[in-house]
Amino acid sequence: MAKFTMISDTEWRERLKENEYLVLRHGATEAPHVGEYTNTTTEGVYRCKACGAELFRSTEKFDAHCGWPSFFSPLAGDSVIEIDDYSLGMHRIEVRCATCESHLGHVFEGEGFDTPTDQRYCINSIALDLEERPVSDEESDGGQEQASQERESSRVSAS
């Protein structure tokens, strides 16, 4: 496996398209309602555009009517990193890929969605690649509570 944290900024610029680079490496946000995966219902696994790590499954995707792909849980407790984000004069939780530390989006809690976790992982489409394939019940094992607890215990504060 490549050591993605060792990749230089110049190499990231060469690997990614300009808009991908701005979102994944500098935390920009793509415009709402324009992303390739915002409204897709295709079955499969969503991977990090920068490194290919598996992040989310289509079985955890739901329509939050927010303009970006939304998931109620990542693939596993260690597939993403959550970081306190105090930019823009507010507190949010940034979501990054645990493998390459690329910015994916933000996670919001307590919005009242009828999902197993009441969380909304609001992810930039441009940060994802969809691998179309059947997703079995074993792969989507319903371990969201355990994964949520693991993420909570590993949340990083960037204040």
PDB file of C-alpha atoms in Angstrom:
ATOM      1  CA  MET A   1       0.000   0.000   0.000  1.00  0.00           C
ATOM      2  CA  ALA A   2       1.285   3.475  -0.873  1.00  0.00           C
ATOM      3  CA  LYS A   3       2.066   5.893   1.917  1.00  0.00           C
ATOM      4  CA  PHE A   4      -0.332   8.622   0.850  1.00  0.00           C
ATOM      5  CA  THR A   5       0.763  11.026   3.574  1.00  0.00           C
ATOM      6  CA  MET A   6       4.206  11.077   1.928  1.00  0.00           C
ATOM      7  CA  ILE A   7       2.845  12.352  -1.401  1.00  0.00           C
ATOM      8  CA  SER A   8       3.908  15.912  -2.161  1.00  0.00           C
ATOM      9  CA  ASP A   9       1.488  18.686  -3.025  1.00  0.00           C
ATOM     10  CA  THR A  10       2.950  18.738  -6.536  1.00  0.00           C
ATOM     11  CA  GLU A  11       2.200  15.037  -6.995  1.00  0.00           C
ATOM     12  CA  TRP A  12      -1.380  15.473  -5.715  1.00  0.00           C
ATOM     13  CA  ARG A  13      -1.835  18.241  -8.317  1.00  0.00           C
ATOM     14  CA  GLU A  14      -0.625  15.841 -11.013  1.00  0.00           C
ATOM     15  CA  ARG A  15      -2.875  12.971  -9.868  1.00  0.00           C
ATOM     16  CA  LEU A  16      -6.098  14.970  -9.481  1.00  0.00           C
ATOM     17  CA  LYS A  17      -8.102  17.307 -11.688  1.00  0.00           C
ATOM     18  CA  GLU A  18      -8.102  20.910 -10.462  1.00  0.00           C
ATOM     19  CA  ASN A  19     -11.586  20.772  -8.861  1.00  0.00           C
ATOM     20  CA  GLU A  20     -10.812  17.400  -7.251  1.00  0.00           C
ATOM     21  CA  TYR A  21      -7.562  18.798  -5.888  1.00  0.00           C
ATOM     22  CA  LEU A  22      -9.285  21.846  -4.382  1.00  0.00           C
ATOM     23  CA  VAL A  23     -11.906  19.723  -2.600  1.00  0.00           C
ATOM     24  CA  LEU A  24      -9.778  16.749  -1.564  1.00  0.00           C
ATOM     25  CA  ARG A  25      -6.562  18.507  -0.606  1.00  0.00           C
ATOM     26  CA  HIS A  26      -7.746  22.008   0.394  1.00  0.00           C
ATOM     27  CA  GLY A  27     -11.187  21.365   1.880  1.00  0.00           C
ATOM     28  CA  ALA A  28     -13.240  23.220  -0.722  1.00  0.00           C
ATOM     29  CA  THR A  29     -16.907  22.309  -1.211  1.00  0.00           C
ATOM     30  CA  GLU A  30     -18.414  21.544  -4.589  1.00  0.00           C
ATOM     31  CA  ALA A  31     -21.616  23.354  -5.517  1.00  0.00           C
ATOM     32  CA  PRO A  32     -24.828  21.627  -4.383  1.00  0.00           C
ATOM     33  CA  HIS A  33     -26.982  19.585  -6.789  1.00  0.00           C
ATOM     34  CA  VAL A  34     -24.257  19.242  -9.455  1.00  0.00           C
ATOM     35  CA  GLY A  35     -22.337  16.177  -8.285  1.00  0.00           C
ATOM     36  CA  GLU A  36     -22.399  12.919 -10.199  1.00  0.00           C
ATOM     37  CA  TYR A  37     -23.568  10.858  -7.200  1.00  0.00           C
ATOM     38  CA  THR A  38     -26.036  13.250  -5.571  1.00  0.00           C
ATOM     39  CA  ASN A  39     -29.145  11.467  -6.842  1.00  0.00           C
ATOM     40  CA  THR A  40     -27.802   8.092  -7.953  1.00  0.00           C
ATOM     41  CA  THR A  41     -29.340   4.942  -6.533  1.00  0.00           C
ATOM     42  CA  THR A  42     -26.813   2.603  -8.157  1.00  0.00           C
ATOM     43  CA  GLU A  43     -25.755  -0.274  -5.919  1.00  0.00           C
ATOM     44  CA  GLY A  44     -22.086  -0.409  -5.028  1.00  0.00           C
ATOM     45  CA  VAL A  45     -19.195   0.842  -2.946  1.00  0.00           C
ATOM     46  CA  TYR A  46     -18.062   4.461  -2.836  1.00  0.00           C
ATOM     47  CA  ARG A  47     -14.284   4.876  -2.800  1.00  0.00           C
ATOM     48  CA  CYS A  48     -12.010   7.828  -2.106  1.00  0.00           C
ATOM     49  CA  LYS A  49     -11.207   9.564  -5.403  1.00  0.00           C
ATOM     50  CA  ALA A  50      -7.658  10.292  -4.211  1.00  0.00           C
ATOM     51  CA  CYS A  51      -6.533   6.860  -2.985  1.00  0.00           C
ATOM     52  CA  GLY A  52      -9.251   4.304  -3.785  1.00  0.00           C
ATOM     53  CA  ALA A  53     -10.030   3.358  -0.169  1.00  0.00           C
ATOM     54  CA  GLU A  54     -13.541   1.982   0.422  1.00  0.00           C
ATOM     55  CA  LEU A  55     -15.549   4.567   2.374  1.00  0.00           C
ATOM     56  CA  PHE A  56     -19.316   4.088   2.029  1.00  0.00           C
ATOM     57  CA  ARG A  57     -21.831   1.577   0.658  1.00  0.00           C
ATOM     58  CA  SER A  58     -24.946   2.347  -1.325  1.00  0.00           C
ATOM     59  CA  THR A  59     -26.986   0.594   1.387  1.00  0.00           C
ATOM     60  CA  GLU A  60     -26.146   3.442   3.796  1.00  0.00           C
ATOM     61  CA  LYS A  61     -26.942   6.209   1.282  1.00  0.00           C
ATOM     62  CA  PHE A  62     -30.165   8.188   1.657  1.00  0.00           C
ATOM     63  CA  ASP A  63     -31.775  11.264   0.125  1.00  0.00           C
ATOM     64  CA  ALA A  64     -31.386  14.145   2.554  1.00  0.00           C
ATOM     65  CA  HIS A  65     -32.451  16.719  -0.068  1.00  0.00           C
ATOM     66  CA  CYS A  66     -29.325  18.763   0.692  1.00  0.00           C
ATOM     67  CA  GLY A  67     -27.599  18.716  -2.698  1.00  0.00           C
ATOM     68  CA  TRP A  68     -24.774  16.309  -1.854  1.00  0.00           C
ATOM     69  CA  PRO A  69     -24.615  12.534  -1.429  1.00  0.00           C
ATOM     70  CA  SER A  70     -25.637  11.645   2.123  1.00  0.00           C
ATOM     71  CA  PHE A  71     -24.856   8.500   4.077  1.00  0.00           C
ATOM     72  CA  PHE A  72     -25.941   7.528   7.601  1.00  0.00           C
ATOM     73  CA  SER A  73     -22.731   5.619   8.303  1.00  0.00           C
ATOM     74  CA  PRO A  74     -19.321   5.046   6.726  1.00  0.00           C
ATOM     75  CA  LEU A  75     -18.199   1.574   5.705  1.00  0.00           C
ATOM     76  CA  ALA A  76     -16.266   0.790   8.886  1.00  0.00           C
ATOM     77  CA  GLY A  77     -15.272   2.566  12.061  1.00  0.00           C
ATOM     78  CA  ASP A  78     -11.799   3.190  10.736  1.00  0.00           C
ATOM     79  CA  SER A  79     -12.500   4.193   7.108  1.00  0.00           C
ATOM     80  CA  VAL A  80     -12.888   7.892   7.928  1.00  0.00           C
ATOM     81  CA  ILE A  81     -11.404  10.369  10.372  1.00  0.00           C
ATOM     82  CA  GLU A  82     -13.601  13.010  12.005  1.00  0.00           C
ATOM     83  CA  ILE A  83     -12.019  16.341  12.927  1.00  0.00           C
ATOM     84  CA  ASP A  84     -13.501  19.303  14.780  1.00  0.00           C
ATOM     85  CA  ASP A  85     -13.787  22.177  12.283  1.00  0.00           C
ATOM     86  CA  TYR A  86     -14.246  25.728  13.555  1.00  0.00           C
ATOM     87  CA  SER A  87     -13.989  27.474  10.189  1.00  0.00           C
ATOM     88  CA  LEU A  88     -16.699  29.793   8.893  1.00  0.00           C
ATOM     89  CA  GLY A  89     -17.495  30.933  12.436  1.00  0.00           C
ATOM     90  CA  MET A  90     -19.233  27.706  13.449  1.00  0.00           C
ATOM     91  CA  HIS A  91     -18.462  24.245  14.775  1.00  0.00           C
ATOM     92  CA  ARG A  92     -18.754  21.353  12.353  1.00  0.00           C
ATOM     93  CA  ILE A  93     -17.199  17.907  12.112  1.00  0.00           C
ATOM     94  CA  GLU A  94     -15.017  17.473   9.035  1.00  0.00           C
ATOM     95  CA  VAL A  95     -14.812  13.999   7.476  1.00  0.00           C
ATOM     96  CA  ARG A  96     -11.522  12.865   5.936  1.00  0.00           C
ATOM     97  CA  CYS A  97     -10.370   9.626   4.358  1.00  0.00           C
ATOM     98  CA  ALA A  98      -8.445   7.663   6.987  1.00  0.00           C
ATOM     99  CA  THR A  99      -6.041   6.318   4.360  1.00  0.00           C
ATOM    100  CA  CYS A 100      -4.878   9.507   2.607  1.00  0.00           C
ATOM    101  CA  GLU A 101      -6.400  12.197   4.856  1.00  0.00           C
ATOM    102  CA  SER A 102      -8.250  13.827   1.949  1.00  0.00           C
ATOM    103  CA  HIS A 103     -11.221  16.070   2.749  1.00  0.00           C
ATOM    104  CA  LEU A 104     -14.533  14.365   1.961  1.00  0.00           C
ATOM    105  CA  GLY A 105     -17.170  16.603   3.561  1.00  0.00           C
ATOM    106  CA  HIS A 106     -18.818  16.962   6.975  1.00  0.00           C
ATOM    107  CA  VAL A 107     -20.999  14.892   9.285  1.00  0.00           C
ATOM    108  CA  PHE A 108     -24.048  16.315  11.046  1.00  0.00           C
ATOM    109  CA  GLU A 109     -25.951  14.741  13.937  1.00  0.00           C
ATOM    110  CA  GLY A 110     -29.394  15.092  15.455  1.00  0.00           C
ATOM    111  CA  GLU A 111     -31.206  16.402  12.385  1.00  0.00           C
ATOM    112  CA  GLY A 112     -34.085  13.959  12.841  1.00  0.00           C
ATOM    113  CA  PHE A 113     -33.550  11.776   9.781  1.00  0.00           C
ATOM    114  CA  ASP A 114     -35.215   8.379  10.023  1.00  0.00           C
ATOM    115  CA  THR A 115     -31.962   6.423   9.786  1.00  0.00           C
ATOM    116  CA  PRO A 116     -30.278   3.983  12.185  1.00  0.00           C
ATOM    117  CA  THR A 117     -27.750   6.597  13.343  1.00  0.00           C
ATOM    118  CA  ASP A 118     -29.491   9.996  12.942  1.00  0.00           C
ATOM    119  CA  GLN A 119     -26.250  11.133  11.324  1.00  0.00           C
ATOM    120  CA  ARG A 120     -25.784  12.670   7.877  1.00  0.00           C
ATOM    121  CA  TYR A 121     -22.399  12.246   6.260  1.00  0.00           C
ATOM    122  CA  CYS A 122     -22.652  15.034   3.694  1.00  0.00           C
ATOM    123  CA  ILE A 123     -19.955  14.107   1.170  1.00  0.00           C
ATOM    124  CA  ASN A 124     -18.737  15.899  -1.947  1.00  0.00           C
ATOM    125  CA  SER A 125     -19.488  13.788  -5.049  1.00  0.00           C
ATOM    126  CA  ILE A 126     -16.205  14.912  -6.550  1.00  0.00           C
ATOM    127  CA  ALA A 127     -14.370  13.206  -3.663  1.00  0.00           C
ATOM    128  CA  LEU A 128     -15.852   9.801  -4.565  1.00  0.00           C
ATOM    129  CA  ASP A 129     -15.691   7.067  -7.180  1.00  0.00           C
ATOM    130  CA  LEU A 130     -18.517   4.522  -7.308  1.00  0.00           C
ATOM    131  CA  GLU A 131     -17.590   0.891  -7.870  1.00  0.00           C
ATOM    132  CA  GLU A 132     -20.820  -0.612  -9.163  1.00  0.00           C
ATOM    133  CA  ARG A 133     -21.371  -4.062  -7.662  1.00  0.00           C
ATOM    134  CA  PRO A 134     -23.912  -5.929  -5.562  1.00  0.00           C
ATOM    135  CA  VAL A 135     -23.628  -5.206  -1.842  1.00  0.00           C
ATOM    136  CA  SER A 136     -24.500  -8.185   0.341  1.00  0.00           C
ATOM    137  CA  ASP A 137     -26.116  -8.102   3.773  1.00  0.00           C
ATOM    138  CA  GLU A 138     -22.845  -9.402   5.240  1.00  0.00           C
ATOM    139  CA  GLU A 139     -20.974  -6.399   3.840  1.00  0.00           C
ATOM    140  CA  SER A 140     -23.631  -4.076   5.200  1.00  0.00           C
ATOM    141  CA  ASP A 141     -23.768  -5.778   8.581  1.00  0.00           C
ATOM    142  CA  GLY A 142     -25.634  -3.129  10.527  1.00  0.00           C
ATOM    143  CA  GLY A 143     -22.679  -2.436  12.807  1.00  0.00           C
ATOM    144  CA  GLN A 144     -23.345   1.287  12.637  1.00  0.00           C
ATOM    145  CA  GLU A 145     -23.564   1.735  16.413  1.00  0.00           C
ATOM    146  CA  GLN A 146     -20.178   0.116  17.006  1.00  0.00           C
ATOM    147  CA  ALA A 147     -18.646   2.067  14.117  1.00  0.00           C
ATOM    148  CA  SER A 148     -20.128   5.296  15.472  1.00  0.00           C
ATOM    149  CA  GLN A 149     -18.640   4.606  18.916  1.00  0.00           C
ATOM    150  CA  GLU A 150     -15.236   3.850  17.364  1.00  0.00           C
ATOM    151  CA  ARG A 151     -15.313   7.115  15.395  1.00  0.00           C
ATOM    152  CA  GLU A 152     -16.394   9.099  18.460  1.00  0.00           C
ATOM    153  CA  SER A 153     -13.462   7.744  20.453  1.00  0.00           C
ATOM    154  CA  SER A 154     -11.038   8.616  17.649  1.00  0.00           C
ATOM    155  CA  ARG A 155     -12.379  12.103  16.850  1.00  0.00           C
ATOM    156  CA  VAL A 156      -9.561  14.615  16.487  1.00  0.00           C
ATOM    157  CA  SER A 157      -9.809  18.174  17.746  1.00  0.00           C
ATOM    158  CA  ALA A 158      -8.271  20.765  15.452  1.00  0.00           C
ATOM    159  CA  SER A 159      -9.092  23.815  17.542  1.00  0.00           C
TER     160      SER A 159
END
